[in-house]
């Protein structure tokens, strides 16, 4: 049994989607970020930077922080969504999500969605970077069915939840044909629909 410490955010959805994809039983422990529960000493013991998601695998009592590390752990444990033949490519797109896509789009959320009008510099900078990321993903998905090749993998699972916030981005997902095709195809998966609504049963994946 896996315990998932999480919140209703893109980084949180990565792991609920993964757990649904591999068909593992899991229990969710909600961490209320608004109440700063992530900063409590007992949570910092599991996640040194005070960030969700975290899992505890009660089979072996291991706890894992950082969504990329959790995805790799679950993929290796289940033998799914991280195939050997594409592993080097999967790692690159997964790390690109962890190091660029998530952190940059996260800043766009901060300046454009949560705090508009507070910093022209921040708003312009992260709008531009997010728009570039849309273009770069679109170019990749023009040449490749999924991010790491022909198969749906943990690289797609890490990235898709950020594009699922496209209504906050005001960039116009529809204009990016290949990114839209990929987004909609993944949005149809039963595990994605379930994983997306893991904390809010009424939640519906935004269309384009
Ligand atoms: N690199 C981390 C990022 C996780 C992250 O930024 N989590 C956010 C929610 S989406 C969080 O816990 N924020 C609370 C805080 O920073 O205090 C991962 O991928 O697991």
Coordinates of C-alpha atoms and ligand atoms in Angstrom, one line a residue:
X1 CA 0.0 0.0 0.0
X2 CA 1.3 3.4 -1.0
X3 CA 0.5 6.5 1.1
X4 CA 0.5 9.7 -1.0
X5 CA 1.0 13.0 0.8
X6 CA -0.3 15.6 -1.6
X7 CA -2.3 18.6 -2.6
X8 CA -4.5 19.4 -5.6
X9 CA -1.8 20.8 -7.9
X10 CA 0.0 19.8 -11.1
X11 CA 2.9 18.3 -9.1
X12 CA 0.3 16.4 -7.0
X13 CA -1.5 15.1 -10.1
X14 CA 1.6 13.6 -11.5
X15 CA 1.7 10.9 -8.8
X16 CA -2.1 10.3 -8.5
X17 CA -2.1 9.7 -12.3
X18 CA 0.9 7.4 -12.1
X19 CA -0.6 5.4 -9.3
X20 CA -3.8 5.0 -11.3
X21 CA -1.9 4.1 -14.4
X22 CA 0.0 1.3 -12.7
X23 CA -3.2 0.2 -10.8
X24 CA -1.7 0.5 -7.3
X25 CA -3.9 0.9 -4.2
X26 CA -3.1 4.1 -2.5
X27 CA -4.3 6.2 0.4
X28 CA -4.2 10.0 0.1
X29 CA -3.0 12.2 3.1
X30 CA -3.9 15.8 2.2
X31 CA -1.3 18.4 3.0
X32 CA -3.0 21.8 3.2
X33 CA -0.5 24.2 1.6
X34 CA -2.7 27.2 2.6
X35 CA -2.3 26.3 6.2
X36 CA 1.4 25.6 5.7
X37 CA 1.1 22.0 6.8
X38 CA 4.1 21.3 4.5
X39 CA 6.3 23.2 6.9
X40 CA 5.5 21.1 9.9
X41 CA 8.5 19.3 11.4
X42 CA 7.0 15.8 10.8
X43 CA 6.5 16.6 7.1
X44 CA 10.0 18.1 6.7
X45 CA 11.3 14.8 7.9
X46 CA 9.8 13.2 4.8
X47 CA 10.4 16.2 2.4
X48 CA 13.4 18.3 3.4
X49 CA 12.2 21.3 1.3
X50 CA 8.7 21.1 2.6
X51 CA 7.1 20.3 -0.8
X52 CA 4.5 17.9 -1.9
X53 CA 4.3 15.2 -3.4
X54 CA 5.8 12.6 -1.1
X55 CA 5.0 8.9 -1.0
X56 CA 5.6 6.3 1.7
X57 CA 5.7 2.7 0.5
X58 CA 4.3 0.8 3.4
X59 CA 5.6 -2.5 1.9
X60 CA 9.1 -1.5 2.7
X61 CA 8.7 1.7 4.8
X62 CA 10.6 3.8 2.3
X63 CA 9.6 7.4 1.8
X64 CA 10.4 9.3 -1.4
X65 CA 10.3 13.0 -2.1
X66 CA 10.6 14.9 -5.5
X67 CA 8.0 13.9 -8.1
X68 CA 10.6 12.8 -10.7
X69 CA 12.2 10.4 -8.2
X70 CA 8.8 9.1 -7.2
X71 CA 7.8 8.5 -10.8
X72 CA 11.0 6.6 -11.4
X73 CA 10.5 4.6 -8.2
X74 CA 7.0 3.6 -9.1
X75 CA 7.9 2.9 -12.7
X76 CA 10.8 0.6 -11.6
X77 CA 8.6 -1.1 -9.0
X78 CA 5.8 -1.8 -11.4
X79 CA 7.9 -2.4 -14.5
X80 CA 5.6 0.1 -16.4
X81 CA 5.9 3.3 -18.3
X82 CA 9.7 3.5 -18.3
X83 CA 10.8 1.1 -21.0
X84 CA 14.5 0.2 -21.3
X85 CA 14.8 1.0 -25.0
X86 CA 13.8 4.6 -24.6
X87 CA 15.2 5.2 -21.1
X88 CA 17.9 7.7 -22.0
X89 CA 15.3 9.8 -23.9
X90 CA 12.7 9.4 -21.2
X91 CA 15.2 10.7 -18.6
X92 CA 16.0 13.8 -20.6
X93 CA 12.3 14.8 -21.0
X94 CA 11.6 13.9 -17.4
X95 CA 14.5 16.1 -16.2
X96 CA 13.5 18.9 -18.6
X97 CA 10.1 18.8 -16.9
X98 CA 11.6 18.9 -13.4
X99 CA 14.3 21.5 -14.2
X100 CA 12.6 23.8 -16.7
X101 CA 8.9 23.2 -17.6
X102 CA 7.6 22.9 -14.0
X103 CA 9.7 25.7 -12.4
X104 CA 9.2 28.2 -15.2
X105 CA 5.4 27.6 -15.7
X106 CA 5.1 27.7 -11.9
X107 CA 6.6 31.2 -11.9
X108 CA 4.1 32.2 -14.7
X109 CA 1.3 31.0 -12.3
X110 CA 2.7 33.2 -9.6
X111 CA 3.0 36.4 -11.6
X112 CA 0.2 36.1 -14.2
X113 CA -2.5 34.1 -12.3
X114 CA -2.0 34.7 -8.6
X115 CA -0.4 38.2 -8.5
X116 CA -1.2 40.1 -11.7
X117 CA -0.2 43.8 -11.6
X118 CA 2.6 43.3 -9.0
X119 CA 5.5 43.0 -11.3
X120 CA 5.6 43.9 -15.0
X121 CA 9.0 42.4 -15.2
X122 CA 8.0 39.0 -13.7
X123 CA 4.7 38.9 -15.7
X124 CA 6.5 39.6 -19.0
X125 CA 9.5 37.3 -18.3
X126 CA 7.5 34.2 -17.4
X127 CA 4.8 34.8 -20.0
X128 CA 7.5 34.8 -22.6
X129 CA 9.3 31.7 -21.2
X130 CA 6.0 29.8 -21.0
X131 CA 5.1 30.7 -24.5
X132 CA 8.6 29.4 -25.6
X133 CA 8.0 26.2 -23.7
X134 CA 4.7 25.7 -25.6
X135 CA 6.5 26.1 -28.8
X136 CA 9.3 23.8 -27.9
X137 CA 6.9 21.1 -26.7
X138 CA 4.9 21.5 -29.9
X139 CA 8.1 21.1 -32.0
X140 CA 9.0 17.9 -30.2
X141 CA 5.5 16.5 -30.5
X142 CA 5.5 17.2 -34.3
X143 CA 8.3 14.7 -34.7
X144 CA 7.4 12.3 -31.9
X145 CA 4.0 10.8 -30.8
X146 CA 4.8 11.1 -27.1
X147 CA 7.7 13.1 -25.5
X148 CA 10.1 10.2 -25.4
X149 CA 9.1 8.4 -28.6
X150 CA 6.2 6.2 -29.6
X151 CA 5.2 5.1 -26.1
X152 CA 3.4 7.0 -23.4
X153 CA 5.9 7.2 -20.4
X154 CA 6.6 8.9 -17.1
X155 CA 8.0 11.9 -19.1
X156 CA 4.4 12.5 -20.4
X157 CA 2.9 11.9 -16.9
X158 CA 5.3 14.5 -15.5
X159 CA 4.5 17.2 -18.1
X160 CA 0.8 16.7 -18.9
X161 CA -0.5 18.2 -15.6
X162 CA 1.3 21.5 -16.3
X163 CA -0.4 21.8 -19.7
X164 CA -3.7 20.9 -18.0
X165 CA -3.4 24.4 -16.4
X166 CA -3.5 26.0 -19.8
X167 CA -6.5 28.1 -19.0
X168 CA -4.3 30.0 -16.5
X169 CA -1.6 30.6 -19.1
X170 CA -3.5 32.6 -21.6
X171 CA -1.3 31.5 -24.4
X172 CA -3.9 29.6 -26.5
X173 CA -3.2 25.9 -26.5
X174 CA -5.3 25.5 -29.6
X175 CA -2.7 27.3 -31.6
X176 CA -0.2 24.6 -30.9
X177 CA -1.6 21.7 -33.0
X178 CA 0.8 19.0 -31.9
X179 CA 0.8 19.9 -28.2
X180 CA -3.1 20.0 -28.4
X181 CA -3.2 16.5 -30.1
X182 CA -0.9 15.1 -27.3
X183 CA -2.8 16.9 -24.5
X184 CA -6.2 15.6 -25.7
X185 CA -5.1 12.1 -26.3
X186 CA -3.7 11.8 -22.8
X187 CA -6.8 13.6 -21.3
X188 CA -8.9 10.7 -22.5
X189 CA -7.1 8.0 -20.5
X190 CA -9.2 6.6 -17.7
X191 CA -6.2 6.7 -15.3
X192 CA -5.6 10.4 -16.1
X193 CA -9.3 11.3 -15.6
X194 CA -9.2 9.5 -12.2
X195 CA -5.8 10.8 -11.1
X196 CA -6.7 14.4 -12.0
X197 CA -9.8 14.3 -9.7
X198 CA -8.1 12.5 -6.9
X199 CA -8.8 15.3 -4.4
X200 CA -11.9 16.8 -6.0
X201 CA -14.3 14.3 -7.4
X202 CA -16.1 17.0 -9.3
X203 CA -12.9 18.2 -11.1
X204 CA -13.1 17.9 -14.9
X205 CA -10.1 18.1 -17.2
X206 CA -10.2 21.4 -19.1
X207 CA -10.7 21.1 -22.9
X208 CA -9.0 23.3 -25.3
Ligands
LIG1 N1 10.5 19.8 -7.5 C1 9.4 19.4 -6.7 C2 8.4 20.6 -6.7 C3 7.3 20.3 -5.8 C4 6.5 21.6 -5.5 O1 6.9 22.7 -6.0 N2 5.4 21.5 -4.8 C5 4.6 22.6 -4.4 C6 3.1 22.4 -4.7 S1 2.9 22.2 -6.5 C7 4.7 22.8 -2.9 O2 4.7 21.8 -2.2 N3 4.7 24.1 -2.4 C8 4.7 24.4 -1.1 C9 5.9 25.2 -0.6 O3 6.8 25.4 -1.4 O4 5.8 25.7 0.5 C10 8.7 18.2 -7.2 O5 8.6 18.0 -8.4 O6 8.3 17.3 -6.4

